[in-house]
Amino acid sequence: MRQTSLRLRAGIVSLAILLIFGLAWHLAVSGTGPAQQMDPEYAKLMGQTAVQGKSAMPGPLDVLGKIWSHLKEPFYDRGPNDKGIGIQLTYSIGRVLVGYGLAMLVALPLGFLIGMSPLMARALDPFIQIMKPVSPLAWMPLALYTIKDSSISSIFVIFICSLWPMLINTAFGVSSVRKEWLNVARTLEVGPIRRAFTVILPAAAPTIVTGMRISIGIAWLVIVAAEMLVGGTGIGYFVWNEWNNLSITNVITSILVIGLVGMILDQALARVARAVSFPE
Amino acid sequence: MSAKFISIEGITRRFQAPDGGQTTVFEDIWFAIARGEFVCMIGHSGCGKTTVLNILSGLDLPDDGAAIVDGKAIEGPSLDRAVIFQSHALLPWRTVLGNVAYAISSRWPKWSRSQVEEQAKRFIEKVGLKGAEAKKPAQLSGGMKQRVGIARALSIEPKILLMDEPFSALDALTRGTLQDEVRRICLETGQTVFMITHDVDEAIYLADKIVLMTNGPEAMVAEIVENPLPKERDRNQIHRHPAFYAIRNHLIDFLVSRSKTFKSEIPADYDRRKPPVILPQNQPQPLPPSHEAGRKVA
């Protein structure tokens, strides 16, 4: 009862904040400034800001209209510089999932190795410590030079940035499996493979999934920047392209969509985390 | 002592000390356990009781000497020797049934799923947890968790049951019930048991023989006390047995004073390989029973 009423009240407050913000936004951009006298030919180039004194910043209604038009036709394709936002998102999500999946394939087994072997943990530690703080975009030139394909290069950048949190968390989770659980497996003469899957993996799973959740968040942050850099396709490219088109409405729409997709990815991993967690 | 089913022969265990030297926890320990015997080991913290048990379980190896079971030296953990851990050590992501079944399918990998479950259910019922099969350990009380630990250990039908202070984390009432049940089950199956405790009354109630360890480091077996109480004993009646206070006082005297002083006044005829076997009899008591009753060694 208390729980629902709290949720309800929070929802009302959220809605109120949204309305106030929307209203303030609407009022802020609806005013007009001084219009300038100019040659009609020149005025055409300058747009409404100069001619009518109208703000170039779109209002909330413009953005809603834009979102509606994108929703109506998300997958249109009218040449390389005019594709629907759905197509762009599909490219971005695809790159993130491929890079992230490759990072998983490397980070989980390697993390297991590091977690189980104190020798490997120490030997690999300096490399991890130096590579971890490097911005993944710093790898971009190297990737472009060696791979010679912008799309695969952005996948590589996603791979690199997803790698570290997963690797470090897997190694930590595996190395901190409780001794008593391992002793149970030892006294039951459980073989190394079965032990890895029936004791170490379930025990370390919550820590590993936490690392995966951090990784997917970073990957989604990085893909926008990577696509801005390499261009061509993807939501990051879309944002930059619309900036060049001076379509602030599309830029704002993209921001909302990027946030939404990021949230969905994070919630998906949160669900996995809940599934593998265990109370003690 | 008829057959030496388990024979501890001159085991020594040393640990690396922080200053770079070595600490000898215990040295040159000898004792034996016959088939079907219930043996308790008593001593203060730091005398290496748990290390002795770990060596018997195969989780730890002695630096010197050997622990021999059924004519073979222990080289590692074995399904023939089940361990009940002090902290119950259940896998929290598995249910009660899953925890017991895990042990059973480790013991008999070829068994079908239904066979494993049937065996698991039988032992869960034996420890009085029928109906809790689908619960996770987190949903159980401390006593129930330890019951699962006991069911898991017994379900693989081990030759030897090793218990490391299994009841010390439980409240007095639960501890009593579990002691009764463990005693009943072990008597029924003629289980060979080695148990570590520092509860004198627990040792008197459960054990056939009690191994007394002097204080560590460099602990040794001071003596082996034969329990003068009959094998058939009732927890509520044992204190009326004429020899009860004899053994109780003997054990408490040892823990209070002799465990410290034993090493400095070793009897001339003491032989590490054959520690003296003592059978406390109804001797004149050093203190009136009322004074001693209820005293417990922590």
XYZ file of C-alpha atoms in Angstrom:
578
model
C 0.000 0.000 0.000
C 2.687 2.460 1.069
C 4.845 1.164 -1.750
C 2.246 1.865 -4.438
C 1.362 5.254 -3.072
C 5.030 6.233 -3.061
C 5.373 5.058 -6.628
C 2.253 6.978 -7.605
C 3.420 10.158 -5.911
C 6.836 9.879 -7.535
C 5.132 9.447 -10.907
C 3.056 12.569 -10.366
C 6.137 14.580 -9.412
C 7.992 13.270 -12.493
C 5.110 14.292 -14.708
C 4.963 17.745 -13.106
C 8.688 18.260 -13.659
C 8.283 17.223 -17.300
C 5.387 19.629 -17.818
C 7.148 22.552 -16.137
C 10.297 21.887 -18.143
C 8.314 21.600 -21.377
C 6.429 24.788 -20.661
C 9.607 26.702 -19.782
C 11.254 25.376 -22.927
C 8.246 26.359 -25.023
C 8.149 29.885 -23.583
C 11.900 30.316 -23.893
C 11.976 29.618 -27.634
C 8.669 31.201 -28.653
C 9.724 34.836 -28.304
C 10.915 36.852 -31.280
C 14.008 39.001 -31.537
C 14.679 41.985 -33.780
C 14.412 41.150 -37.459
C 17.061 42.492 -39.786
C 16.570 44.168 -43.114
C 18.430 42.336 -45.828
C 18.521 41.377 -49.412
C 15.796 38.737 -50.046
C 18.309 36.411 -51.697
C 20.554 36.614 -48.627
C 17.560 36.272 -46.307
C 16.713 32.925 -47.913
C 20.134 31.636 -46.915
C 19.938 33.061 -43.400
C 16.626 31.423 -42.481
C 13.931 32.503 -40.088
C 16.251 33.571 -37.287
C 17.490 36.535 -39.214
C 14.354 37.324 -41.207
C 11.588 36.996 -38.626
C 13.629 37.101 -35.434
C 12.385 33.594 -34.559
C 14.661 31.390 -32.441
C 16.391 28.577 -34.337
C 16.035 26.448 -31.226
C 12.971 24.261 -31.769
C 10.283 24.083 -29.141
C 8.986 20.909 -27.511
C 6.121 20.686 -29.974
C 8.522 20.761 -32.929
C 10.487 17.940 -31.365
C 7.342 15.922 -30.664
C 6.302 16.411 -34.270
C 9.699 15.234 -35.447
C 9.605 12.191 -33.224
C 6.171 11.368 -34.628
C 7.429 11.631 -38.182
C 10.384 9.371 -37.333
C 8.055 6.884 -35.700
C 5.836 6.862 -38.756
C 8.704 6.041 -41.027
C 11.757 4.858 -39.143
C 13.364 2.804 -41.878
C 13.257 4.966 -44.993
C 16.378 5.125 -47.115
C 16.859 8.005 -49.493
C 20.527 7.770 -50.213
C 23.631 7.805 -48.018
C 22.836 11.116 -46.326
C 19.152 10.584 -45.679
C 18.244 7.391 -43.872
C 15.557 6.820 -41.250
C 16.549 6.962 -37.603
C 15.595 3.283 -37.261
C 18.223 2.278 -39.829
C 20.847 4.392 -38.097
C 20.000 2.878 -34.723
C 20.154 -0.626 -36.149
C 23.675 0.043 -37.417
C 24.780 1.398 -34.040
C 23.168 -1.349 -31.986
C 24.599 -3.946 -34.370
C 28.126 -2.581 -33.983
C 27.782 -2.405 -30.217
C 26.503 -5.969 -29.988
C 29.234 -7.365 -32.254
C 32.044 -5.491 -30.471
C 30.568 -6.302 -27.094
C 30.091 -9.950 -27.992
C 33.698 -10.248 -29.144
C 34.841 -8.588 -25.930
C 32.826 -11.155 -23.971
C 34.444 -14.007 -25.868
C 37.862 -12.699 -24.898
C 37.203 -11.208 -21.459
C 35.342 -14.097 -19.833
C 37.877 -16.889 -20.504
C 40.830 -14.559 -19.961
C 39.250 -13.252 -16.773
C 38.790 -16.834 -15.588
C 42.450 -17.522 -16.258
C 43.584 -14.386 -14.436
C 41.234 -15.093 -11.559
C 42.402 -18.678 -11.116
C 46.116 -18.083 -11.559
C 47.860 -15.635 -9.261
C 50.850 -15.821 -11.624
C 48.858 -14.667 -14.647
C 47.094 -12.061 -12.523
C 50.417 -10.480 -11.617
C 51.920 -10.902 -15.068
C 49.012 -9.254 -16.896
C 48.304 -6.587 -14.294
C 50.693 -3.900 -15.685
C 49.208 -4.217 -19.180
C 45.659 -3.973 -17.914
C 46.489 -1.038 -15.665
C 48.033 0.927 -18.550
C 45.442 0.046 -21.182
C 42.365 0.509 -19.000
C 42.498 4.321 -18.643
C 43.094 4.926 -22.366
C 40.105 6.516 -24.076
C 38.880 3.940 -26.570
C 38.763 6.633 -29.267
C 42.534 6.947 -29.041
C 42.646 3.512 -30.660
C 40.684 4.774 -33.649
C 43.601 5.950 -35.847
C 45.461 2.732 -35.203
C 42.353 0.723 -36.033
C 41.686 2.700 -39.216
C 45.281 2.280 -40.314
C 45.441 -1.455 -39.724
C 41.862 -2.504 -40.492
C 41.243 0.003 -43.300
C 37.481 -0.197 -42.787
C 35.653 2.469 -40.822
C 32.770 0.257 -39.764
C 34.998 -2.547 -38.476
C 37.203 0.051 -36.816
C 34.290 1.316 -34.756
C 33.482 -2.267 -33.824
C 37.078 -2.636 -32.696
C 36.771 0.486 -30.582
C 33.636 -0.938 -28.938
C 35.512 -4.183 -28.349
C 38.371 -2.366 -26.636
C 36.169 -0.264 -24.397
C 33.929 -3.201 -23.394
C 36.888 -5.416 -22.637
C 38.313 -3.881 -19.472
C 35.340 -3.774 -17.089
C 34.365 -7.326 -18.057
C 37.914 -8.596 -17.751
C 38.594 -6.977 -14.420
C 35.273 -7.985 -12.898
C 35.534 -11.562 -14.125
C 39.036 -11.901 -12.726
C 37.949 -10.369 -9.429
C 34.801 -12.487 -9.210
C 36.666 -15.689 -9.950
C 39.531 -14.974 -7.576
C 37.197 -14.128 -4.717
C 35.045 -17.233 -4.819
C 34.739 -18.354 -1.219
C 37.323 -20.899 -0.178
C 34.676 -22.977 1.598
C 32.729 -23.484 -1.640
C 35.894 -24.588 -3.402
C 36.630 -26.904 -0.502
C 33.183 -28.445 -0.886
C 34.019 -29.168 -4.520
C 37.417 -30.542 -3.549
C 36.069 -32.902 -0.896
C 33.498 -34.125 -3.438
C 36.327 -34.780 -5.932
C 34.706 -32.522 -8.521
C 36.864 -32.226 -11.647
C 38.226 -28.859 -12.817
C 35.749 -28.366 -15.676
C 32.725 -29.275 -13.608
C 34.051 -27.131 -10.762
C 34.423 -24.156 -13.085
C 30.827 -24.441 -14.281
C 29.061 -25.579 -11.125
C 30.903 -23.653 -8.422
C 33.107 -20.856 -9.744
C 30.804 -19.570 -12.478
C 27.630 -19.334 -10.367
C 29.605 -17.867 -7.460
C 31.294 -15.246 -9.648
C 28.294 -14.575 -11.898
C 26.942 -11.533 -10.025
C 30.350 -9.820 -10.194
C 30.815 -10.785 -13.841
C 27.398 -9.443 -14.824
C 28.115 -6.191 -12.990
C 31.189 -5.836 -15.200
C 29.085 -6.611 -18.265
C 26.583 -3.958 -17.251
C 29.319 -1.346 -16.883
C 30.691 -2.426 -20.278
C 27.422 -2.099 -22.171
C 26.961 1.393 -20.731
C 30.420 2.477 -21.836
C 29.999 0.822 -25.242
C 26.825 2.784 -25.890
C 28.530 6.016 -24.846
C 31.485 5.337 -27.095
C 29.617 4.256 -30.228
C 28.107 7.741 -30.662
C 31.509 9.373 -30.537
C 33.081 6.714 -32.752
C 30.433 7.103 -35.433
C 30.753 10.877 -35.353
C 34.410 10.345 -36.081
C 34.201 7.743 -38.829
C 30.862 8.800 -40.367
C 28.823 6.873 -42.895
C 26.087 5.255 -40.857
C 24.911 4.984 -37.278
C 23.188 7.202 -34.779
C 26.404 9.077 -33.966
C 26.841 9.964 -37.619
C 23.144 10.913 -37.776
C 23.595 13.423 -34.928
C 26.626 14.994 -36.557
C 24.988 15.048 -39.972
C 21.896 16.783 -38.585
C 24.148 19.313 -36.855
C 25.677 20.035 -40.242
C 22.140 20.355 -41.618
C 21.414 22.720 -38.719
C 18.428 20.564 -37.818
C 18.450 21.050 -34.061
C 15.094 19.266 -33.901
C 16.701 16.088 -35.180
C 19.651 16.509 -32.821
C 17.337 16.741 -29.834
C 15.308 13.797 -31.096
C 18.513 11.764 -31.394
C 19.535 12.656 -27.849
C 16.239 11.291 -26.554
C 16.505 8.156 -28.675
C 20.109 7.511 -27.624
C 19.075 7.834 -24.005
C 16.161 5.469 -24.500
C 18.237 2.762 -26.176
C 20.954 3.090 -23.512
C 18.351 2.630 -20.833
C 16.928 -0.472 -22.514
C 20.400 -2.030 -22.834
C 21.130 -1.300 -19.175
C 17.794 -2.696 -18.010
C 18.363 -5.877 -20.014
C 21.638 -6.449 -18.182
C 19.988 -5.538 -14.873
C 17.521 -8.337 -15.540
C 20.373 -10.774 -16.155
C 22.008 -9.570 -12.939
C 18.837 -10.295 -11.005
C 18.626 -13.753 -12.525
C 22.144 -14.755 -11.467
C 22.202 -13.111 -8.052
C 21.766 -15.229 -4.953
C 21.053 -14.184 -1.404
C 23.447 -15.479 1.232
C 41.375 -50.397 19.939
C 41.038 -53.332 17.599
C 41.703 -52.466 13.963
C 43.413 -49.244 13.049
C 40.951 -48.009 10.452
C 42.402 -44.522 10.565
C 45.960 -44.154 11.705
C 47.624 -40.819 12.255
C 51.328 -41.496 12.181
C 53.708 -38.795 13.264
C 52.109 -35.886 11.430
C 53.676 -32.447 11.715
C 52.407 -29.247 10.179
C 54.382 -26.034 9.870
C 53.227 -22.703 8.539
C 55.216 -19.810 7.194
C 55.358 -17.163 9.913
C 55.067 -13.480 8.908
C 58.675 -12.830 9.990
C 59.938 -15.397 7.471
C 60.469 -18.169 9.977
C 58.274 -21.187 10.481
C 55.662 -21.896 13.073
C 55.114 -25.504 13.975
C 51.445 -25.863 14.781
C 51.733 -29.427 15.998
C 54.462 -31.974 15.897
C 54.715 -35.739 15.681
C 51.119 -36.618 16.449
C 50.080 -40.243 16.713
C 46.659 -41.697 17.319
C 44.283 -44.165 15.712
C 40.579 -44.606 15.169
C 38.867 -47.969 14.838
C 36.047 -48.687 12.430
C 32.719 -47.474 13.774
C 34.314 -45.385 16.487
C 33.228 -41.833 17.319
C 36.310 -39.826 18.234
C 36.343 -36.232 19.391
C 39.368 -33.975 19.532
C 39.459 -31.284 22.187
C 41.927 -28.469 22.593
C 42.182 -24.721 22.755
C 42.133 -22.508 19.700
C 45.468 -22.543 17.902
C 46.380 -26.119 18.756
C 45.802 -27.166 15.163
C 42.611 -29.196 15.589
C 41.184 -27.915 12.334
C 44.490 -28.598 10.588
C 44.376 -32.213 11.783
C 40.870 -32.474 10.355
C 41.937 -30.830 7.099
C 44.738 -33.354 6.785
C 42.255 -36.173 7.362
C 39.940 -34.701 4.729
C 42.841 -34.306 2.305
C 42.403 -30.542 1.979
C 45.763 -30.048 3.656
C 48.876 -32.205 3.687
C 51.236 -32.805 6.618
C 54.847 -31.619 6.358
C 55.935 -34.838 8.017
C 54.313 -38.149 8.761
C 51.178 -39.528 7.225
C 47.500 -40.025 7.809
C 46.565 -43.536 6.778
C 43.047 -44.699 6.083
C 42.332 -48.347 5.439
C 46.004 -49.012 4.777
C 46.454 -46.153 2.304
C 48.076 -42.792 2.942
C 45.826 -39.811 2.326
C 47.041 -37.852 -0.679
C 44.060 -35.650 -1.365
C 40.361 -35.230 -0.802
C 38.210 -38.274 -1.291
C 34.505 -39.026 -1.487
C 35.153 -41.715 1.117
C 35.645 -38.978 3.667
C 32.790 -36.506 3.958
C 33.264 -33.210 5.731
C 30.685 -31.249 7.680
C 31.989 -27.713 7.802
C 31.623 -25.391 10.753
C 30.136 -22.728 8.484
C 27.895 -25.321 6.737
C 29.376 -24.204 3.351
C 26.182 -24.692 1.363
C 26.115 -23.389 -2.201
C 23.676 -20.473 -1.853
C 22.486 -20.570 -5.467
C 21.284 -24.148 -5.111
C 18.218 -25.356 -3.279
C 18.356 -27.766 -0.358
C 17.694 -30.607 -2.774
C 20.235 -29.177 -5.234
C 22.943 -29.007 -2.589
C 22.470 -32.605 -1.500
C 22.020 -33.799 -5.098
C 25.275 -32.089 -6.093
C 27.172 -34.292 -3.651
C 25.315 -37.421 -4.707
C 25.904 -36.867 -8.416
C 29.582 -36.268 -7.628
C 29.685 -39.584 -5.786
C 27.781 -41.557 -8.405
C 28.162 -39.668 -11.710
C 26.376 -42.411 -13.644
C 23.204 -42.278 -11.591
C 20.081 -41.016 -13.312
C 18.491 -37.794 -12.199
C 15.618 -39.579 -10.500
C 17.991 -41.900 -8.654
C 19.968 -38.917 -7.397
C 16.832 -37.109 -6.301
C 15.462 -40.145 -4.547
C 18.675 -40.572 -2.551
C 18.765 -36.830 -1.773
C 15.172 -36.840 -0.561
C 15.839 -39.857 1.635
C 18.648 -38.081 3.451
C 16.836 -34.757 3.632
C 14.035 -36.622 5.350
C 16.518 -38.332 7.648
C 17.701 -34.986 9.026
C 14.121 -33.804 9.427
C 13.936 -31.326 6.563
C 11.162 -32.970 4.563
C 9.177 -30.236 2.861
C 12.092 -27.806 2.639
C 13.649 -29.375 -0.461
C 12.927 -26.420 -2.741
C 14.149 -23.755 -0.322
C 17.369 -21.834 -0.838
C 19.897 -21.803 2.023
C 19.190 -18.114 2.664
C 15.628 -19.035 3.605
C 16.781 -21.469 6.291
C 17.741 -20.933 9.913
C 21.274 -21.737 11.067
C 20.193 -25.098 12.442
C 18.416 -26.058 9.254
C 21.437 -25.067 7.161
C 23.626 -27.325 9.261
C 21.076 -30.113 8.820
C 21.474 -29.750 5.061
C 25.252 -29.904 5.562
C 24.783 -33.125 7.522
C 22.429 -34.581 4.900
C 24.903 -33.681 2.168
C 27.775 -35.369 4.000
C 25.802 -38.499 4.896
C 24.115 -38.862 1.498
C 27.336 -39.926 -0.193
C 27.583 -42.780 2.322
C 31.163 -42.004 3.311
C 33.436 -44.402 5.143
C 34.430 -41.607 7.478
C 32.562 -38.555 8.629
C 34.695 -35.542 9.551
C 33.106 -32.723 11.521
C 34.715 -29.402 12.336
C 32.846 -27.903 15.282
C 29.592 -28.493 13.436
C 27.330 -27.232 16.199
C 29.346 -24.346 17.591
C 27.474 -21.667 15.647
C 24.059 -22.875 16.819
C 21.947 -21.925 19.807
C 21.902 -24.375 22.731
C 18.484 -25.854 21.972
C 19.174 -26.507 18.283
C 22.606 -27.815 19.155
C 21.077 -30.385 21.501
C 18.564 -31.628 18.932
C 21.181 -31.900 16.221
C 23.579 -33.733 18.530
C 20.813 -36.240 19.246
C 20.144 -36.732 15.561
C 23.752 -37.061 14.521
C 24.269 -39.551 17.313
C 21.233 -41.558 16.294
C 22.181 -41.654 12.608
C 25.818 -42.534 13.312
C 24.803 -45.323 15.684
C 22.313 -46.702 13.161
C 24.866 -46.886 10.371
C 27.947 -47.669 12.458
C 29.569 -44.559 11.028
C 33.207 -43.833 11.811
C 33.388 -40.230 12.960
C 36.132 -37.771 13.767
C 34.852 -34.563 15.270
C 36.458 -31.409 16.550
C 34.858 -29.542 19.376
C 35.693 -27.444 22.348
C 32.480 -28.218 24.121
C 33.261 -30.717 26.869
C 29.654 -31.855 27.311
C 29.240 -32.396 23.597
C 32.337 -34.585 23.568
C 31.122 -36.628 26.562
C 27.695 -37.140 25.032
C 28.892 -38.114 21.568
C 32.366 -39.615 21.743
C 33.712 -43.071 22.430
C 37.191 -41.633 22.728
C 38.431 -38.092 23.246
C 41.851 -36.972 22.023
C 43.284 -34.170 24.147
C 45.589 -31.670 22.467
C 47.968 -29.431 24.379
C 48.101 -25.753 23.558
C 49.771 -24.660 20.331
C 52.158 -23.889 18.839
C 54.016 -27.209 18.814
C 50.901 -28.887 20.130
C 50.937 -32.581 20.929
C 48.476 -35.262 21.921
C 48.588 -35.296 25.718
C 46.391 -38.325 26.211
C 43.440 -40.209 24.888
C 40.465 -40.430 27.189
C 38.159 -43.407 26.914
C 34.576 -42.488 27.607
C 33.432 -44.556 30.614
C 29.753 -43.996 29.798
C 27.849 -46.855 28.155
C 27.287 -46.652 24.402
C 23.569 -46.347 25.048
C 23.255 -42.977 26.694
C 20.469 -40.513 27.238
C 21.345 -36.841 27.198
C 19.055 -36.162 30.169
C 20.376 -39.035 32.246
C 24.115 -39.125 31.603
C 24.899 -36.720 34.432
C 23.573 -39.353 36.864
C 26.106 -41.915 35.711
C 28.722 -42.470 38.427
C 31.600 -41.804 36.020
C 30.106 -38.696 34.433
C 31.759 -36.174 36.706
C 34.967 -38.138 36.691
C 35.362 -37.687 32.939
C 33.911 -34.188 32.939
C 36.284 -32.985 35.643
C 39.154 -34.716 33.971
C 38.471 -32.938 30.675
C 37.898 -29.556 32.274
C 41.011 -29.849 34.408
C 42.919 -30.578 31.262
C 41.547 -27.606 29.362
C 41.893 -25.207 32.281
C 45.391 -26.063 33.417
C 47.071 -29.194 32.104
C 46.813 -28.206 28.423
C 49.228 -25.356 29.243
C 51.555 -27.178 31.595
C 51.642 -30.620 30.030
C 54.631 -29.900 27.823
C 56.805 -28.671 30.697
C 56.045 -31.694 32.872
C 55.888 -34.586 30.434
C 55.699 -37.865 32.351
C 58.830 -39.997 32.122
C 57.017 -42.882 30.461
C 55.279 -40.679 27.867
C 55.601 -42.018 24.359
C 54.413 -39.820 21.483
C 53.624 -42.891 19.453
C 51.384 -44.302 22.162
C 49.814 -41.443 24.071
C 48.500 -42.676 27.436
C 44.934 -43.953 27.350
C 42.976 -42.833 30.388
C 39.673 -44.271 31.583
C 38.259 -41.854 34.162
C 36.526 -43.794 36.936
C 34.314 -42.789 39.737
C 37.154 -41.268 41.698
C 36.898 -38.869 44.591
C 35.910 -35.610 43.027
C 38.165 -32.617 43.362
C 35.186 -30.267 43.646
C 31.558 -30.825 44.567
C 29.520 -31.455 41.415
C 27.213 -28.545 42.134
C 30.185 -26.229 41.839
C 31.322 -27.631 38.563
C 27.965 -28.155 36.954
C 27.168 -25.861 34.113
C 30.731 -24.773 33.664
C 31.745 -24.736 30.107
C 34.972 -24.066 28.370
C 34.788 -21.529 25.616
